[in-house]
Amino acid sequence: MNVHDSDTISQILINKGYKKTDSINDAHIILINTCTVRQKAEQKALTLIGRLASLKRKRPDIISGIIGCVAQEQGTNLFKRFPFIDLVLGPRNIYHIDDFLAQIKEGRGKASSIDLTWEPTLFTNDNGYLKGKVTSFLKIMEGCDNFCSYCIVPFVRGRETSLPAEDIINKSKYLISQGIQEITLIGQNVNSYNTKNKTMPTFPGLLKELDSIGGLKRLRFITSHPKDLSDELIGSFGELKSLCAHIHLPVQSGSDTILNLMNRRYTRDKYISLVERIKKVRPDITITSDLIVGFPGETEKDFEDSLQLIDTIAFDNLFSFKYSERPKTKALQLPGKLDEKEKQRRLSVLQERQRKITLSKNTLMEGTIQEVLVEGPGKKGNGQLTGRTSGNKVANFFAKKNFKGQLVRVKIIKGFQNSLLGELVDKYNQKVY
Ligand code: 5AD
Ligand code: SF4
């Protein structure tokens, strides 16, 4: 979501005639987009902002701003802590950033807004911003009404707001016209798209409309809440040609006691049965998840339940975190806080277990043929091309031609921890030299 927001800001500014620079020393405007989902992310952002002080002393003409969730949470207090900052803008206010910058440039002092009621907007005039890109995010909704007891997001991104389907479809057509081959729809809880305002289409309907546009090779979405995963949405995985074989479905814990304290509104069994149903519709689907260890009151048995669950599901990949106390959240009041050392121990045990699962899943893919959307040259700079499988795994392979933006057939010859190595094959599965 933050990557998308930073892109939106860049697009607005480029549309206004600004240019991007790779060097902070050449910049006239420096905006730091921030995350506050865990304390560590916030700390990192604040440290980076602190470092701007000396630059601003040398070049007082620079306009500097703090954008995003830390800005939302701390508001104009940030001006007191960092007096050299000119702009504080919450995540719902970025769409009007040019007005705020104009205000500062005209010498009308510092500017700020943290109004959570503003509507998100999609911009279509990218002025070359998308050049050379193969994949793109597309925001379809903003905010969250779920109030999981550990989570600050509802307080910093506001209530769930769905973007108009017409705008999403127009933006998709625009992205396709600019060479984008794969779109990932994003929102805090995409499967509750349009449910609150009782507007059509709901999320499965939106997927269907986008699938039928034509010209789009791949469609993905993140993130889904298990409690809102409808049969209709599960059915989409069997019906829609462009919908990729991957779902990110955060589970957060394998213990019913903890899930209840987290206010997640599903049980471990419900989660397992959802996964089984999805797999029935799309047997080759990859499943990834988020999991928190050391939530207040998490006993050794609760933690064991999480370990067991990751064995049962065998996630393709898992993003795991130590519970971090966040302002305003319900979990702050809960008894049974765990110390840092114990949280770290549980995280290490969990991550070690998941590493083995991920590796074995990737190894199991050896010998299979995967369709890969080529994104460009690989990181190693050794002539390899890189892309992703439908299941969202990184696959690298050698090729003489540049297949950027194309779907190619790749036979997997080796599965590693974080990627797959393959070779290009033709439609008869013969190696292409
Ligand atoms: N502590 C630790 N992890 C958190 N997440 C959200 N809030 C917290 C918190 N307070 C994790 C959840 C969520 C992911 C984006 O971040 O797992 O799915
Ligand atoms: Fe946070 Fe829960 Fe909303 Fe996800 S669903 S953003 S974890 S409150």
CSV table of C-alpha atoms and ligand atoms in Angstrom, one decimal:
chain,number,residue,atom,x,y,z
A,1,MET,CA,0.0,0.0,0.0
A,2,ASN,CA,2.8,2.4,0.8
A,3,VAL,CA,4.6,1.6,-2.5
A,4,HIS,CA,1.4,2.4,-4.3
A,5,ASP,CA,1.0,5.7,-2.3
A,6,SER,CA,4.6,6.7,-3.0
A,7,ASP,CA,3.9,6.0,-6.7
A,8,THR,CA,0.7,8.0,-6.6
A,9,ILE,CA,2.6,11.0,-5.1
A,10,SER,CA,5.4,10.6,-7.8
A,11,GLN,CA,2.8,10.5,-10.6
A,12,ILE,CA,1.0,13.6,-9.3
A,13,LEU,CA,4.2,15.6,-9.0
A,14,ILE,CA,5.5,14.4,-12.4
A,15,ASN,CA,2.2,15.4,-13.9
A,16,LYS,CA,2.8,18.9,-12.4
A,17,GLY,CA,6.2,19.1,-14.1
A,18,TYR,CA,8.5,17.9,-11.4
A,19,LYS,CA,11.3,15.4,-12.2
A,20,LYS,CA,12.5,12.4,-10.2
A,21,THR,CA,16.1,12.3,-9.0
A,22,ASP,CA,18.2,9.4,-7.8
A,23,SER,CA,20.3,11.6,-5.5
A,24,ILE,CA,18.9,13.2,-2.3
A,25,ASN,CA,21.5,16.0,-2.8
A,26,ASP,CA,19.9,17.1,-6.1
A,27,ALA,CA,16.4,17.1,-4.7
A,28,HIS,CA,14.3,20.2,-4.1
A,29,ILE,CA,11.5,18.3,-2.4
A,30,ILE,CA,12.1,15.4,-0.1
A,31,LEU,CA,9.0,13.5,1.1
A,32,ILE,CA,9.3,10.5,3.5
A,33,ASN,CA,6.5,8.1,3.3
A,34,THR,CA,6.1,6.3,6.6
A,35,CYS,CA,4.7,3.1,8.0
A,36,THR,CA,3.5,2.6,11.6
A,37,VAL,CA,2.2,-1.0,11.5
A,38,ARG,CA,4.9,-2.0,14.0
A,39,GLN,CA,7.1,0.1,16.2
A,40,LYS,CA,10.3,-0.8,14.4
A,41,ALA,CA,8.9,0.5,11.1
A,42,GLU,CA,8.0,3.8,12.8
A,43,GLN,CA,11.4,4.0,14.5
A,44,LYS,CA,13.2,3.5,11.1
A,45,ALA,CA,11.1,6.3,9.6
A,46,LEU,CA,11.8,8.7,12.5
A,47,THR,CA,15.6,8.0,12.3
A,48,LEU,CA,15.6,8.8,8.6
A,49,ILE,CA,13.7,12.0,9.2
A,50,GLY,CA,16.1,13.0,11.9
A,51,ARG,CA,19.0,12.7,9.3
A,52,LEU,CA,17.3,15.3,7.1
A,53,ALA,CA,18.1,18.1,9.7
A,54,SER,CA,21.7,18.6,8.5
A,55,LEU,CA,20.7,18.6,4.8
A,56,LYS,CA,18.1,21.2,5.5
A,57,ARG,CA,20.6,23.4,7.4
A,58,LYS,CA,22.9,23.4,4.4
A,59,ARG,CA,20.1,23.9,1.9
A,60,PRO,CA,17.2,25.7,3.6
A,61,ASP,CA,15.3,26.0,0.3
A,62,ILE,CA,14.5,22.3,0.3
A,63,ILE,CA,10.9,21.5,1.0
A,64,SER,CA,10.7,18.5,3.3
A,65,GLY,CA,7.6,16.5,4.2
A,66,ILE,CA,6.5,13.5,6.3
A,67,ILE,CA,3.8,11.5,4.6
A,68,GLY,CA,1.7,8.5,5.5
A,69,CYS,CA,0.8,6.6,8.6
A,70,VAL,CA,3.3,8.1,11.1
A,71,ALA,CA,2.2,11.5,9.9
A,72,GLN,CA,-1.4,10.5,10.5
A,73,GLU,CA,-0.7,9.1,14.0
A,74,GLN,CA,1.5,12.0,15.3
A,75,GLY,CA,0.1,14.9,13.3
A,76,THR,CA,1.4,18.4,13.8
A,77,ASN,CA,3.5,17.2,16.9
A,78,LEU,CA,6.0,16.2,14.2
A,79,PHE,CA,6.6,19.9,13.5
A,80,LYS,CA,7.7,20.3,17.2
A,81,ARG,CA,9.9,17.3,17.1
A,82,PHE,CA,11.4,18.1,13.7
A,83,PRO,CA,11.2,21.9,13.3
A,84,PHE,CA,12.8,21.7,9.8
A,85,ILE,CA,9.8,19.8,8.4
A,86,ASP,CA,7.5,21.8,6.1
A,87,LEU,CA,4.7,19.3,5.4
A,88,VAL,CA,2.8,16.7,7.4
A,89,LEU,CA,0.3,14.7,5.3
A,90,GLY,CA,-1.8,11.6,6.3
A,91,PRO,CA,-2.3,8.7,3.8
A,92,ARG,CA,-5.8,9.9,2.9
A,93,ASN,CA,-4.6,13.4,2.0
A,94,ILE,CA,-1.8,12.6,-0.5
A,95,TYR,CA,-4.1,13.1,-3.5
A,96,HIS,CA,-4.0,16.9,-3.0
A,97,ILE,CA,-0.2,17.1,-2.3
A,98,ASP,CA,0.3,19.6,-5.1
A,99,ASP,CA,-2.0,22.1,-3.4
A,100,PHE,CA,0.0,21.8,-0.1
A,101,LEU,CA,3.3,22.2,-1.9
A,102,ALA,CA,2.0,25.3,-3.7
A,103,GLN,CA,1.0,26.7,-0.4
A,104,ILE,CA,4.5,26.2,1.1
A,105,LYS,CA,6.2,27.5,-2.1
A,106,GLU,CA,4.1,30.7,-1.9
A,107,GLY,CA,5.6,31.3,1.5
A,108,ARG,CA,2.4,30.6,3.4
A,109,GLY,CA,4.2,28.6,6.0
A,110,LYS,CA,4.0,25.0,7.0
A,111,ALA,CA,1.2,22.9,5.7
A,112,SER,CA,-0.6,19.8,7.1
A,113,SER,CA,-3.7,17.6,6.8
A,114,ILE,CA,-4.6,14.4,8.6
A,115,ASP,CA,-8.3,14.4,7.7
A,116,LEU,CA,-9.3,10.7,7.4
A,117,THR,CA,-12.5,11.4,5.5
A,118,TRP,CA,-10.9,12.3,2.2
A,119,GLU,CA,-11.6,10.0,-0.7
A,120,PRO,CA,-8.8,8.2,-2.5
A,121,THR,CA,-8.4,9.0,-6.3
A,122,LEU,CA,-6.8,7.2,-9.2
A,123,PHE,CA,-4.7,9.1,-11.6
A,124,THR,CA,-4.3,8.2,-15.3
A,125,ASN,CA,-1.9,10.7,-16.7
A,126,ASP,CA,1.4,9.1,-15.9
A,127,ASN,CA,3.7,11.0,-18.2
A,128,GLY,CA,6.0,8.1,-18.9
A,129,TYR,CA,6.1,7.1,-15.3
A,130,LEU,CA,5.1,3.5,-16.3
A,131,LYS,CA,7.7,3.2,-19.0
A,132,GLY,CA,9.5,-0.1,-18.9
A,133,LYS,CA,7.2,-1.5,-16.2
A,134,VAL,CA,5.5,-4.9,-16.6
A,135,THR,CA,3.5,-5.1,-13.4
A,136,SER,CA,1.5,-2.5,-11.4
A,137,PHE,CA,-0.5,-2.2,-8.2
A,138,LEU,CA,-3.9,-0.7,-8.4
A,139,LYS,CA,-5.7,0.5,-5.3
A,140,ILE,CA,-9.4,-0.5,-5.1
A,141,MET,CA,-10.1,0.4,-1.6
A,142,GLU,CA,-8.6,2.2,1.4
A,143,GLY,CA,-9.0,1.9,5.1
A,144,CYS,CA,-10.3,-0.9,7.4
A,145,ASP,CA,-13.3,-1.5,9.6
A,146,ASN,CA,-12.1,-4.7,11.2
A,147,PHE,CA,-10.3,-3.4,14.3
A,148,CYS,CA,-8.2,-6.5,14.9
A,149,SER,CA,-7.1,-5.8,18.5
A,150,TYR,CA,-3.3,-5.5,17.7
A,151,CYS,CA,-3.7,-3.3,14.6
A,152,ILE,CA,-3.3,0.4,14.2
A,153,VAL,CA,-4.4,0.5,10.5
A,154,PRO,CA,-8.0,1.4,11.1
A,155,PHE,CA,-6.8,4.4,13.1
A,156,VAL,CA,-4.4,5.7,10.5
A,157,ARG,CA,-6.1,4.8,7.3
A,158,GLY,CA,-9.7,5.4,8.4
A,159,ARG,CA,-12.9,3.7,7.5
A,160,GLU,CA,-13.2,1.3,4.5
A,161,THR,CA,-13.8,3.3,1.3
A,162,SER,CA,-14.2,1.6,-2.1
A,163,LEU,CA,-13.1,3.3,-5.2
A,164,PRO,CA,-15.7,3.5,-8.0
A,165,ALA,CA,-15.6,0.4,-10.3
A,166,GLU,CA,-15.7,2.6,-13.3
A,167,ASP,CA,-12.5,4.4,-12.2
A,168,ILE,CA,-10.8,1.0,-11.5
A,169,ILE,CA,-11.7,-0.3,-14.9
A,170,ASN,CA,-10.6,2.9,-16.7
A,171,LYS,CA,-7.3,2.8,-14.8
A,172,SER,CA,-6.8,-0.9,-15.7
A,173,LYS,CA,-7.4,-0.1,-19.4
A,174,TYR,CA,-5.0,2.8,-19.2
A,175,LEU,CA,-2.3,0.6,-17.5
A,176,ILE,CA,-2.8,-2.1,-20.2
A,177,SER,CA,-2.4,0.6,-22.9
A,178,GLN,CA,0.9,1.6,-21.3
A,179,GLY,CA,2.3,-1.9,-21.5
A,180,ILE,CA,1.4,-3.2,-18.1
A,181,GLN,CA,0.8,-7.0,-18.3
A,182,GLU,CA,-0.1,-7.8,-14.7
A,183,ILE,CA,-2.2,-5.9,-12.2
A,184,THR,CA,-2.3,-6.5,-8.5
A,185,LEU,CA,-5.5,-5.1,-6.9
A,186,ILE,CA,-4.7,-3.8,-3.4
A,187,GLY,CA,-6.6,-2.8,-0.3
A,188,GLN,CA,-6.6,-3.6,3.4
A,189,ASN,CA,-9.4,-6.1,2.9
A,190,VAL,CA,-10.1,-6.4,-0.8
A,191,ASN,CA,-12.9,-8.9,-0.5
A,192,SER,CA,-15.1,-6.5,1.3
A,193,TYR,CA,-14.9,-4.2,-1.7
A,194,ASN,CA,-18.3,-2.3,-2.1
A,195,THR,CA,-20.1,-4.4,0.5
A,196,LYS,CA,-20.5,-1.6,3.0
A,197,ASN,CA,-22.1,0.8,0.5
A,198,LYS,CA,-24.1,-2.0,-1.0
A,199,THR,CA,-22.9,-1.0,-4.5
A,200,MET,CA,-22.3,-3.3,-7.4
A,201,PRO,CA,-20.1,-4.9,-8.4
A,202,THR,CA,-18.8,-6.6,-5.2
A,203,PHE,CA,-15.3,-8.0,-5.3
A,204,PRO,CA,-15.8,-11.2,-7.4
A,205,GLY,CA,-17.9,-9.2,-9.9
A,206,LEU,CA,-15.1,-6.6,-10.2
A,207,LEU,CA,-12.6,-9.4,-10.9
A,208,LYS,CA,-14.9,-10.8,-13.6
A,209,GLU,CA,-15.1,-7.4,-15.3
A,210,LEU,CA,-11.4,-6.9,-15.2
A,211,ASP,CA,-10.8,-10.4,-16.5
A,212,SER,CA,-13.0,-9.7,-19.5
A,213,ILE,CA,-11.3,-6.4,-20.5
A,214,GLY,CA,-8.9,-8.3,-22.7
A,215,GLY,CA,-5.2,-7.6,-23.0
A,216,LEU,CA,-4.5,-8.2,-19.4
A,217,LYS,CA,-2.3,-11.3,-18.9
A,218,ARG,CA,-2.5,-11.5,-15.2
A,219,LEU,CA,-4.6,-10.4,-12.3
A,220,ARG,CA,-3.8,-10.7,-8.6
A,221,PHE,CA,-5.1,-9.2,-5.4
A,222,ILE,CA,-3.9,-8.6,-1.8
A,223,THR,CA,-5.0,-8.7,1.0
A,224,SER,CA,-8.0,-10.9,1.9
A,225,HIS,CA,-9.5,-11.4,5.3
A,226,PRO,CA,-10.5,-15.1,5.9
A,227,LYS,CA,-13.8,-14.0,7.5
A,228,ASP,CA,-14.9,-12.4,4.3
A,229,LEU,CA,-13.8,-15.0,1.8
A,230,SER,CA,-17.0,-15.8,0.0
A,231,ASP,CA,-17.8,-19.0,-2.1
A,232,GLU,CA,-18.2,-16.8,-5.1
A,233,LEU,CA,-14.6,-15.4,-4.7
A,234,ILE,CA,-13.2,-18.9,-4.2
A,235,GLY,CA,-15.1,-19.9,-7.4
A,236,SER,CA,-13.3,-17.1,-9.3
A,237,PHE,CA,-10.1,-19.1,-9.0
A,238,GLY,CA,-11.6,-21.8,-11.1
A,239,GLU,CA,-13.2,-19.5,-13.6
A,240,LEU,CA,-11.2,-16.4,-14.5
A,241,LYS,CA,-8.5,-16.9,-17.0
A,242,SER,CA,-6.2,-14.1,-15.9
A,243,LEU,CA,-6.5,-14.7,-12.1
A,244,CYS,CA,-3.2,-16.1,-10.8
A,245,ALA,CA,-2.9,-19.2,-8.7
A,246,HIS,CA,-1.9,-17.4,-5.5
A,247,ILE,CA,-3.7,-16.2,-2.5
A,248,HIS,CA,-2.3,-14.2,0.5
A,249,LEU,CA,-4.5,-15.1,3.4
A,250,PRO,CA,-3.3,-13.8,6.7
A,251,VAL,CA,-4.0,-16.3,9.5
A,252,GLN,CA,-2.2,-14.4,12.4
A,253,SER,CA,-2.4,-17.3,14.9
A,254,GLY,CA,-3.1,-21.0,15.0
A,255,SER,CA,-4.7,-20.8,18.4
A,256,ASP,CA,-8.5,-20.2,18.8
A,257,THR,CA,-7.9,-18.5,22.1
A,258,ILE,CA,-5.5,-16.0,20.5
A,259,LEU,CA,-7.6,-15.6,17.4
A,260,ASN,CA,-10.5,-14.6,19.6
A,261,LEU,CA,-8.4,-12.1,21.6
A,262,MET,CA,-7.2,-10.7,18.3
A,263,ASN,CA,-10.8,-10.2,17.2
A,264,ARG,CA,-10.2,-12.0,14.0
A,265,ARG,CA,-13.7,-13.6,13.9
A,266,TYR,CA,-12.8,-17.0,12.5
A,267,THR,CA,-11.4,-20.2,14.1
A,268,ARG,CA,-8.4,-22.3,13.2
A,269,ASP,CA,-10.7,-25.0,11.8
A,270,LYS,CA,-12.6,-22.5,9.7
A,271,TYR,CA,-9.3,-21.3,8.2
A,272,ILE,CA,-8.2,-24.8,7.4
A,273,SER,CA,-11.5,-25.6,5.7
A,274,LEU,CA,-11.2,-22.4,3.7
A,275,VAL,CA,-7.8,-23.4,2.4
A,276,GLU,CA,-9.1,-26.9,1.6
A,277,ARG,CA,-12.0,-25.4,-0.4
A,278,ILE,CA,-9.7,-23.1,-2.3
A,279,LYS,CA,-7.4,-26.0,-3.2
A,280,LYS,CA,-10.3,-28.0,-4.5
A,281,VAL,CA,-11.1,-25.3,-6.9
A,282,ARG,CA,-7.5,-24.6,-7.9
A,283,PRO,CA,-5.2,-27.5,-6.9
A,284,ASP,CA,-2.0,-25.7,-8.0
A,285,ILE,CA,-2.7,-22.6,-5.9
A,286,THR,CA,0.1,-21.2,-3.7
A,287,ILE,CA,-0.9,-19.9,-0.2
A,288,THR,CA,1.0,-17.3,1.7
A,289,SER,CA,0.2,-15.8,5.1
A,290,ASP,CA,1.0,-13.4,7.9
A,291,LEU,CA,1.5,-14.6,11.5
A,292,ILE,CA,2.1,-12.8,14.8
A,293,VAL,CA,4.0,-14.5,17.7
A,294,GLY,CA,4.0,-13.3,21.3
A,295,PHE,CA,0.5,-11.7,21.3
A,296,PRO,CA,-0.4,-10.9,25.0
A,297,GLY,CA,-1.4,-14.1,26.8
A,298,GLU,CA,0.1,-16.4,24.2
A,299,THR,CA,1.0,-19.5,26.1
A,300,GLU,CA,3.5,-22.1,25.0
A,301,LYS,CA,0.5,-24.3,23.9
A,302,ASP,CA,-1.0,-21.4,21.8
A,303,PHE,CA,2.4,-21.0,20.2
A,304,GLU,CA,2.6,-24.8,19.5
A,305,ASP,CA,-0.8,-24.5,17.8
A,306,SER,CA,0.6,-21.9,15.4
A,307,LEU,CA,3.6,-24.2,14.7
A,308,GLN,CA,1.3,-27.1,14.1
A,309,LEU,CA,-0.9,-25.0,11.8
A,310,ILE,CA,2.0,-24.0,9.6
A,311,ASP,CA,2.8,-27.7,9.3
A,312,THR,CA,-0.8,-28.5,8.4
A,313,ILE,CA,-1.2,-25.9,5.8
A,314,ALA,CA,2.4,-25.9,4.5
A,315,PHE,CA,2.3,-22.3,3.4
A,316,ASP,CA,4.5,-21.5,0.4
A,317,ASN,CA,5.7,-18.4,2.3
A,318,LEU,CA,5.0,-16.8,5.6
A,319,PHE,CA,5.5,-13.3,6.8
A,320,SER,CA,6.0,-13.5,10.6
A,321,PHE,CA,6.3,-10.8,13.2
A,322,LYS,CA,6.8,-10.3,16.9
A,323,TYR,CA,3.7,-8.7,18.4
A,324,SER,CA,4.4,-4.9,18.7
A,325,GLU,CA,2.4,-2.6,21.0
A,326,ARG,CA,0.6,0.1,19.0
A,327,PRO,CA,-1.2,3.2,20.3
A,328,LYS,CA,-5.0,3.2,20.5
A,329,THR,CA,-5.3,-0.5,19.9
A,330,LYS,CA,-7.4,-2.8,22.3
A,331,ALA,CA,-4.5,-5.2,22.8
A,332,LEU,CA,-2.7,-2.5,24.7
A,333,GLN,CA,-5.0,-3.2,27.7
A,334,LEU,CA,-4.6,-7.0,27.6
A,335,PRO,CA,-2.7,-8.8,30.4
A,336,GLY,CA,0.0,-11.4,29.9
A,337,LYS,CA,2.6,-9.3,27.9
A,338,LEU,CA,5.6,-11.4,26.8
A,339,ASP,CA,9.1,-10.2,27.2
A,340,GLU,CA,11.2,-9.3,24.1
A,341,LYS,CA,13.5,-12.3,24.5
A,342,GLU,CA,10.7,-14.8,24.5
A,343,LYS,CA,9.0,-13.2,21.5
A,344,GLN,CA,12.3,-13.4,19.7
A,345,ARG,CA,12.7,-17.1,20.6
A,346,ARG,CA,9.3,-17.9,19.3
A,347,LEU,CA,9.9,-16.0,16.1
A,348,SER,CA,13.2,-17.7,15.5
A,349,VAL,CA,11.6,-21.2,16.1
A,350,LEU,CA,8.7,-20.4,13.8
A,351,GLN,CA,10.8,-18.9,11.0
A,352,GLU,CA,13.2,-21.9,11.1
A,353,ARG,CA,10.3,-24.2,10.7
A,354,GLN,CA,8.8,-22.2,7.9
A,355,ARG,CA,12.2,-22.0,6.1
A,356,LYS,CA,12.2,-25.8,5.8
A,357,ILE,CA,8.6,-25.8,4.6
A,358,THR,CA,9.2,-23.1,1.9
A,359,LEU,CA,12.3,-24.9,0.7
A,360,SER,CA,10.5,-28.3,0.4
A,361,LYS,CA,7.7,-26.6,-1.5
A,362,ASN,CA,10.1,-25.0,-3.9
A,363,THR,CA,12.0,-28.3,-4.3
A,364,LEU,CA,8.7,-30.1,-5.1
A,365,MET,CA,8.4,-27.8,-8.1
A,366,GLU,CA,11.5,-29.3,-9.7
A,367,GLY,CA,10.5,-30.9,-13.0
A,368,THR,CA,7.3,-28.9,-13.4
A,369,ILE,CA,6.6,-26.5,-16.2
A,370,GLN,CA,5.6,-23.1,-15.1
A,371,GLU,CA,4.3,-20.1,-17.0
A,372,VAL,CA,6.5,-17.1,-16.1
A,373,LEU,CA,5.8,-13.5,-16.8
A,374,VAL,CA,9.2,-12.0,-17.6
A,375,GLU,CA,10.0,-8.8,-15.8
A,376,GLY,CA,13.5,-8.2,-17.2
A,377,PRO,CA,17.1,-9.1,-16.5
A,378,GLY,CA,17.8,-10.9,-13.2
A,379,LYS,CA,19.6,-9.4,-10.2
A,380,LYS,CA,22.9,-11.3,-10.8
A,381,GLY,CA,23.6,-9.6,-14.1
A,382,ASN,CA,24.7,-12.9,-15.6
A,383,GLY,CA,22.4,-12.8,-18.5
A,384,GLN,CA,19.5,-14.5,-16.7
A,385,LEU,CA,16.0,-13.2,-17.1
A,386,THR,CA,13.7,-13.0,-14.1
A,387,GLY,CA,10.0,-13.2,-13.6
A,388,ARG,CA,7.2,-14.7,-11.5
A,389,THR,CA,5.2,-17.9,-11.8
A,390,SER,CA,1.4,-17.7,-11.6
A,391,GLY,CA,1.9,-18.8,-7.9
A,392,ASN,CA,4.0,-15.6,-7.4
A,393,LYS,CA,7.4,-17.4,-7.0
A,394,VAL,CA,10.5,-15.7,-8.5
A,395,ALA,CA,11.9,-17.8,-11.4
A,396,ASN,CA,15.2,-17.2,-13.1
A,397,PHE,CA,16.4,-18.7,-16.4
A,398,PHE,CA,18.8,-18.1,-19.2
A,399,ALA,CA,17.5,-16.9,-22.6
A,400,LYS,CA,19.1,-15.5,-25.7
A,401,LYS,CA,16.2,-13.2,-26.5
A,402,ASN,CA,14.7,-10.5,-24.3
A,403,PHE,CA,11.2,-11.8,-23.4
A,404,LYS,CA,10.4,-8.8,-21.1
A,405,GLY,CA,6.6,-8.5,-20.7
A,406,GLN,CA,5.9,-11.9,-22.2
A,407,LEU,CA,4.6,-15.2,-20.8
A,408,VAL,CA,7.1,-18.0,-21.4
A,409,ARG,CA,7.2,-21.6,-20.5
A,410,VAL,CA,9.9,-22.5,-18.0
A,411,LYS,CA,10.9,-26.0,-16.7
A,412,ILE,CA,12.0,-25.8,-13.1
A,413,ILE,CA,15.3,-27.5,-12.5
A,414,LYS,CA,16.1,-26.3,-9.0
A,415,GLY,CA,14.1,-25.0,-6.1
A,416,PHE,CA,15.9,-22.6,-3.7
A,417,GLN,CA,14.8,-20.9,-0.5
A,418,ASN,CA,13.7,-17.6,-2.2
A,419,SER,CA,13.6,-18.5,-5.9
A,420,LEU,CA,13.4,-21.1,-8.6
A,421,LEU,CA,15.9,-21.8,-11.3
A,422,GLY,CA,14.6,-23.0,-14.6
A,423,GLU,CA,15.2,-23.4,-18.3
A,424,LEU,CA,13.2,-22.1,-21.2
A,425,VAL,CA,11.1,-24.7,-23.0
A,426,ASP,CA,8.9,-24.7,-26.1
A,427,LYS,CA,5.3,-25.9,-26.3
A,428,TYR,CA,6.5,-29.5,-26.6
A,429,ASN,CA,8.5,-29.0,-23.4
A,430,GLN,CA,11.8,-29.2,-25.2
A,431,LYS,CA,14.6,-27.0,-24.0
A,432,VAL,CA,15.1,-23.8,-26.1
A,433,TYR,CA,18.8,-23.1,-26.7
B,1,5AD,N1,2.4,-6.3,15.8
B,1,5AD,C1,3.0,-7.2,15.0
B,1,5AD,N2,2.5,-7.4,13.7
B,1,5AD,C2,1.5,-6.7,13.3
B,1,5AD,N3,0.8,-6.7,12.1
B,1,5AD,C3,-0.1,-5.8,12.2
B,1,5AD,N4,-0.1,-5.2,13.4
B,1,5AD,C4,0.9,-5.7,14.1
B,1,5AD,C5,1.4,-5.5,15.4
B,1,5AD,N5,0.8,-4.6,16.3
B,1,5AD,C6,1.1,-7.6,11.1
B,1,5AD,C7,-0.1,-8.5,10.7
B,1,5AD,C8,-0.6,-8.0,9.4
B,1,5AD,C9,0.7,-7.5,8.8
B,1,5AD,C10,0.6,-6.5,7.7
B,1,5AD,O1,1.4,-6.9,9.9
B,1,5AD,O2,0.4,-9.9,10.6
B,1,5AD,O3,-1.2,-9.0,8.6
B,2,SF4,FE1,-5.3,-4.5,10.5
B,2,SF4,FE2,-7.1,-6.4,10.8
B,2,SF4,FE3,-7.7,-4.4,9.2
B,2,SF4,FE4,-5.8,-6.2,8.5
B,2,SF4,S1,-8.0,-6.6,8.8
B,2,SF4,S2,-5.7,-3.9,8.4
B,2,SF4,S3,-4.9,-6.7,10.5
B,2,SF4,S4,-7.4,-4.3,11.4
